[in-house]
Amino acid sequence: LKNTLADDNRKIIENRTEFYSKNPEGKIQNEIYMDTSDRLAAGGFLSTAEDLARFGSAHLNDNFFRPKTRSLIFTSQKTSDGKETGVGFGWRIGKDSEARVIYHHGGDSIGGRAFLIVYPDSKVVVSIASNLSFAKVAEKEAEKIADLFIKVS
């Protein structure tokens, strides 16, 4: 990953984006300053859509994880009464509107939103990155983009 690093607001980071939000009237404004160093274990990183897609693609590659490890990561955890949670290790596991298996994860922070979806059967990965707080992008939007590649395959 060439452009993924922990956010450090004290450092000058080449090509760091500006972060925005919408005011109550829906107009774009600069987002407030936020120190994300308190959430590095769960976020607080800067990245690009390209690096996120590269990361998602690596999860499909036997050189990144052994098949047994990948199977553990992408197997839904279960509650004590045996019900599947739909969540593996760091990934949500489910099916899209066409009943295709998907692995996905998204996240928000002040000033940004990212969403990553992996279609293991077709080997299609879609990443979306936005520099707008609480941007409305998630599964539905990623699926529309994935459809462009899956239906062509």
PDB file of C-alpha atoms in Angstrom:
ATOM      1  CA  LEU A   1       0.000   0.000   0.000  1.00  0.00           C
ATOM      2  CA  LYS A   2       1.737   3.104  -1.247  1.00  0.00           C
ATOM      3  CA  ASN A   3      -0.574   5.792   0.104  1.00  0.00           C
ATOM      4  CA  THR A   4      -1.875   4.419   3.397  1.00  0.00           C
ATOM      5  CA  LEU A   5      -0.546   5.728   6.672  1.00  0.00           C
ATOM      6  CA  ALA A   6      -1.588   6.718  10.158  1.00  0.00           C
ATOM      7  CA  ASP A   7      -2.995  10.236  10.184  1.00  0.00           C
ATOM      8  CA  ASP A   8      -0.776  12.647  12.082  1.00  0.00           C
ATOM      9  CA  ASN A   9      -2.103  16.178  11.966  1.00  0.00           C
ATOM     10  CA  ARG A  10       1.302  17.573  12.958  1.00  0.00           C
ATOM     11  CA  LYS A  11       2.985  16.235   9.830  1.00  0.00           C
ATOM     12  CA  ILE A  12       2.866  17.644   6.342  1.00  0.00           C
ATOM     13  CA  ILE A  13       1.547  14.733   4.306  1.00  0.00           C
ATOM     14  CA  GLU A  14       1.840  15.105   0.552  1.00  0.00           C
ATOM     15  CA  ASN A  15      -1.548  15.033  -1.195  1.00  0.00           C
ATOM     16  CA  ARG A  16      -3.543  14.958   2.047  1.00  0.00           C
ATOM     17  CA  THR A  17      -7.057  15.973   1.143  1.00  0.00           C
ATOM     18  CA  GLU A  18      -9.158  18.690   2.711  1.00  0.00           C
ATOM     19  CA  PHE A  19     -12.100  17.414   4.757  1.00  0.00           C
ATOM     20  CA  TYR A  20     -15.635  18.731   4.368  1.00  0.00           C
ATOM     21  CA  SER A  21     -19.108  18.471   5.854  1.00  0.00           C
ATOM     22  CA  LYS A  22     -22.524  19.856   5.044  1.00  0.00           C
ATOM     23  CA  ASN A  23     -24.047  22.610   7.152  1.00  0.00           C
ATOM     24  CA  PRO A  24     -27.725  22.410   8.213  1.00  0.00           C
ATOM     25  CA  GLU A  25     -28.758  24.049   4.927  1.00  0.00           C
ATOM     26  CA  GLY A  26     -26.882  21.369   2.963  1.00  0.00           C
ATOM     27  CA  LYS A  27     -24.023  23.602   1.795  1.00  0.00           C
ATOM     28  CA  ILE A  28     -20.470  22.269   1.784  1.00  0.00           C
ATOM     29  CA  GLN A  29     -18.157  23.725   4.427  1.00  0.00           C
ATOM     30  CA  ASN A  30     -14.728  22.928   5.852  1.00  0.00           C
ATOM     31  CA  GLU A  31     -14.931  20.206   8.477  1.00  0.00           C
ATOM     32  CA  ILE A  32     -13.780  20.887  12.030  1.00  0.00           C
ATOM     33  CA  TYR A  33     -10.318  19.775  13.096  1.00  0.00           C
ATOM     34  CA  MET A  34     -10.233  16.236  14.431  1.00  0.00           C
ATOM     35  CA  ASP A  35      -7.292  14.404  15.958  1.00  0.00           C
ATOM     36  CA  THR A  36      -7.860  10.745  15.033  1.00  0.00           C
ATOM     37  CA  SER A  37      -4.779   9.360  16.794  1.00  0.00           C
ATOM     38  CA  ASP A  38      -7.025   7.938  19.527  1.00  0.00           C
ATOM     39  CA  ARG A  39      -8.542   5.454  17.096  1.00  0.00           C
ATOM     40  CA  LEU A  40      -5.571   4.052  15.208  1.00  0.00           C
ATOM     41  CA  ALA A  41      -6.500   0.465  16.037  1.00  0.00           C
ATOM     42  CA  ALA A  42      -9.907   0.876  14.381  1.00  0.00           C
ATOM     43  CA  GLY A  43      -9.329   3.758  11.991  1.00  0.00           C
ATOM     44  CA  GLY A  44      -7.455   7.025  12.001  1.00  0.00           C
ATOM     45  CA  PHE A  45      -5.638   6.170   8.790  1.00  0.00           C
ATOM     46  CA  LEU A  46      -5.359   8.058   5.552  1.00  0.00           C
ATOM     47  CA  SER A  47      -5.599   6.080   2.341  1.00  0.00           C
ATOM     48  CA  THR A  48      -6.744   6.204  -1.253  1.00  0.00           C
ATOM     49  CA  ALA A  49      -9.471   4.295  -3.051  1.00  0.00           C
ATOM     50  CA  GLU A  50      -6.717   2.616  -5.074  1.00  0.00           C
ATOM     51  CA  ASP A  51      -4.910   1.365  -1.964  1.00  0.00           C
ATOM     52  CA  LEU A  52      -8.185   0.147  -0.452  1.00  0.00           C
ATOM     53  CA  ALA A  53      -8.948  -1.812  -3.631  1.00  0.00           C
ATOM     54  CA  ARG A  54      -5.424  -3.245  -3.580  1.00  0.00           C
ATOM     55  CA  PHE A  55      -5.953  -4.279   0.066  1.00  0.00           C
ATOM     56  CA  GLY A  56      -9.288  -5.942  -0.753  1.00  0.00           C
ATOM     57  CA  SER A  57      -7.779  -7.752  -3.740  1.00  0.00           C
ATOM     58  CA  ALA A  58      -4.935  -9.075  -1.599  1.00  0.00           C
ATOM     59  CA  HIS A  59      -7.489 -10.895   0.553  1.00  0.00           C
ATOM     60  CA  LEU A  60      -8.341 -13.040  -2.484  1.00  0.00           C
ATOM     61  CA  ASN A  61      -4.718 -13.957  -3.119  1.00  0.00           C
ATOM     62  CA  ASP A  62      -3.117 -17.100  -1.635  1.00  0.00           C
ATOM     63  CA  ASN A  63       0.131 -15.140  -1.230  1.00  0.00           C
ATOM     64  CA  PHE A  64      -1.476 -12.744   1.273  1.00  0.00           C
ATOM     65  CA  PHE A  65      -3.356 -15.232   3.460  1.00  0.00           C
ATOM     66  CA  ARG A  66      -3.248 -18.981   3.343  1.00  0.00           C
ATOM     67  CA  PRO A  67      -6.617 -20.433   2.262  1.00  0.00           C
ATOM     68  CA  LYS A  68      -7.262 -21.754   5.795  1.00  0.00           C
ATOM     69  CA  THR A  69      -6.621 -18.310   7.315  1.00  0.00           C
ATOM     70  CA  ARG A  70      -8.807 -16.636   4.705  1.00  0.00           C
ATOM     71  CA  SER A  71     -11.574 -19.120   5.475  1.00  0.00           C
ATOM     72  CA  LEU A  72     -11.411 -18.198   9.166  1.00  0.00           C
ATOM     73  CA  ILE A  73     -11.488 -14.468   8.404  1.00  0.00           C
ATOM     74  CA  PHE A  74     -14.504 -14.786   6.123  1.00  0.00           C
ATOM     75  CA  THR A  75     -16.538 -17.180   8.272  1.00  0.00           C
ATOM     76  CA  SER A  76     -19.359 -15.614  10.227  1.00  0.00           C
ATOM     77  CA  GLN A  77     -18.935 -15.691  13.979  1.00  0.00           C
ATOM     78  CA  LYS A  78     -21.757 -17.239  15.974  1.00  0.00           C
ATOM     79  CA  THR A  79     -23.522 -16.237  19.133  1.00  0.00           C
ATOM     80  CA  SER A  80     -23.522 -18.577  22.107  1.00  0.00           C
ATOM     81  CA  ASP A  81     -26.838 -20.012  20.900  1.00  0.00           C
ATOM     82  CA  GLY A  82     -25.386 -20.763  17.441  1.00  0.00           C
ATOM     83  CA  LYS A  83     -26.871 -17.913  15.376  1.00  0.00           C
ATOM     84  CA  GLU A  84     -24.587 -16.412  12.730  1.00  0.00           C
ATOM     85  CA  THR A  85     -23.682 -12.768  13.288  1.00  0.00           C
ATOM     86  CA  GLY A  86     -22.815 -11.946   9.661  1.00  0.00           C
ATOM     87  CA  VAL A  87     -19.423 -10.710  10.845  1.00  0.00           C
ATOM     88  CA  GLY A  88     -16.084 -12.467  10.464  1.00  0.00           C
ATOM     89  CA  PHE A  89     -12.753 -11.045  11.598  1.00  0.00           C
ATOM     90  CA  GLY A  90     -13.010  -7.400  10.566  1.00  0.00           C
ATOM     91  CA  TRP A  91     -15.390  -8.092   7.684  1.00  0.00           C
ATOM     92  CA  ARG A  92     -19.136  -8.250   7.314  1.00  0.00           C
ATOM     93  CA  ILE A  93     -20.238 -11.299   5.375  1.00  0.00           C
ATOM     94  CA  GLY A  94     -23.431 -11.452   3.398  1.00  0.00           C
ATOM     95  CA  LYS A  95     -25.107 -11.391   0.009  1.00  0.00           C
ATOM     96  CA  ASP A  96     -25.942  -8.503  -2.276  1.00  0.00           C
ATOM     97  CA  SER A  97     -29.312  -7.873  -3.939  1.00  0.00           C
ATOM     98  CA  GLU A  98     -28.457 -10.485  -6.600  1.00  0.00           C
ATOM     99  CA  ALA A  99     -27.666 -13.094  -3.890  1.00  0.00           C
ATOM    100  CA  ARG A 100     -23.925 -12.950  -4.659  1.00  0.00           C
ATOM    101  CA  VAL A 101     -21.580 -13.533  -1.713  1.00  0.00           C
ATOM    102  CA  ILE A 102     -19.916 -10.332  -0.509  1.00  0.00           C
ATOM    103  CA  TYR A 103     -17.425  -9.343   2.150  1.00  0.00           C
ATOM    104  CA  HIS A 104     -17.488  -5.689   3.099  1.00  0.00           C
ATOM    105  CA  HIS A 105     -16.433  -3.077   5.592  1.00  0.00           C
ATOM    106  CA  GLY A 106     -17.039   0.621   5.826  1.00  0.00           C
ATOM    107  CA  GLY A 107     -16.180   3.400   8.166  1.00  0.00           C
ATOM    108  CA  ASP A 108     -16.810   7.043   8.961  1.00  0.00           C
ATOM    109  CA  SER A 109     -14.767   9.670  10.647  1.00  0.00           C
ATOM    110  CA  ILE A 110     -15.109  13.396  10.882  1.00  0.00           C
ATOM    111  CA  GLY A 111     -14.291  14.488   7.343  1.00  0.00           C
ATOM    112  CA  GLY A 112     -14.450  11.196   5.533  1.00  0.00           C
ATOM    113  CA  ARG A 113     -16.097   7.920   4.682  1.00  0.00           C
ATOM    114  CA  ALA A 114     -14.714   4.787   3.072  1.00  0.00           C
ATOM    115  CA  PHE A 115     -16.376   1.586   1.923  1.00  0.00           C
ATOM    116  CA  LEU A 116     -14.805  -1.592   0.593  1.00  0.00           C
ATOM    117  CA  ILE A 117     -16.684  -4.544  -0.913  1.00  0.00           C
ATOM    118  CA  VAL A 118     -15.201  -7.811  -2.168  1.00  0.00           C
ATOM    119  CA  TYR A 119     -16.960 -10.289  -4.455  1.00  0.00           C
ATOM    120  CA  PRO A 120     -14.907 -13.445  -3.891  1.00  0.00           C
ATOM    121  CA  ASP A 121     -16.545 -15.556  -6.603  1.00  0.00           C
ATOM    122  CA  SER A 122     -15.981 -13.053  -9.409  1.00  0.00           C
ATOM    123  CA  LYS A 123     -12.807 -11.534  -7.873  1.00  0.00           C
ATOM    124  CA  VAL A 124     -14.244  -8.026  -8.158  1.00  0.00           C
ATOM    125  CA  VAL A 125     -13.307  -5.445  -5.540  1.00  0.00           C
ATOM    126  CA  VAL A 126     -14.828  -1.969  -5.253  1.00  0.00           C
ATOM    127  CA  SER A 127     -13.586   0.757  -2.955  1.00  0.00           C
ATOM    128  CA  ILE A 128     -15.163   4.130  -2.398  1.00  0.00           C
ATOM    129  CA  ALA A 129     -13.466   6.958  -0.542  1.00  0.00           C
ATOM    130  CA  SER A 130     -15.005  10.329   0.212  1.00  0.00           C
ATOM    131  CA  ASN A 131     -13.681  13.413   1.957  1.00  0.00           C
ATOM    132  CA  LEU A 132     -17.172  14.394   3.121  1.00  0.00           C
ATOM    133  CA  SER A 133     -18.382  13.602   6.627  1.00  0.00           C
ATOM    134  CA  PHE A 134     -21.100  10.952   6.617  1.00  0.00           C
ATOM    135  CA  ALA A 135     -21.194  10.700   2.826  1.00  0.00           C
ATOM    136  CA  LYS A 136     -24.036   8.458   1.742  1.00  0.00           C
ATOM    137  CA  VAL A 137     -21.992   5.676   0.159  1.00  0.00           C
ATOM    138  CA  ALA A 138     -22.152   2.032   1.159  1.00  0.00           C
ATOM    139  CA  GLU A 139     -23.291  -1.353  -0.132  1.00  0.00           C
ATOM    140  CA  LYS A 140     -25.913  -0.161  -2.596  1.00  0.00           C
ATOM    141  CA  GLU A 141     -23.558   2.250  -4.373  1.00  0.00           C
ATOM    142  CA  ALA A 142     -20.659  -0.225  -4.387  1.00  0.00           C
ATOM    143  CA  GLU A 143     -22.912  -2.942  -5.816  1.00  0.00           C
ATOM    144  CA  LYS A 144     -23.897  -0.694  -8.735  1.00  0.00           C
ATOM    145  CA  ILE A 145     -20.240  -0.189  -9.568  1.00  0.00           C
ATOM    146  CA  ALA A 146     -19.447  -3.908  -9.148  1.00  0.00           C
ATOM    147  CA  ASP A 147     -22.291  -4.802 -11.522  1.00  0.00           C
ATOM    148  CA  LEU A 148     -20.478  -2.982 -14.320  1.00  0.00           C
ATOM    149  CA  PHE A 149     -17.582  -5.435 -13.983  1.00  0.00           C
ATOM    150  CA  ILE A 150     -19.378  -8.626 -12.975  1.00  0.00           C
ATOM    151  CA  LYS A 151     -21.897  -8.531 -15.818  1.00  0.00           C
ATOM    152  CA  VAL A 152     -19.102  -7.939 -18.336  1.00  0.00           C
ATOM    153  CA  SER A 153     -17.063 -10.890 -17.061  1.00  0.00           C
TER     154      SER A 153
END
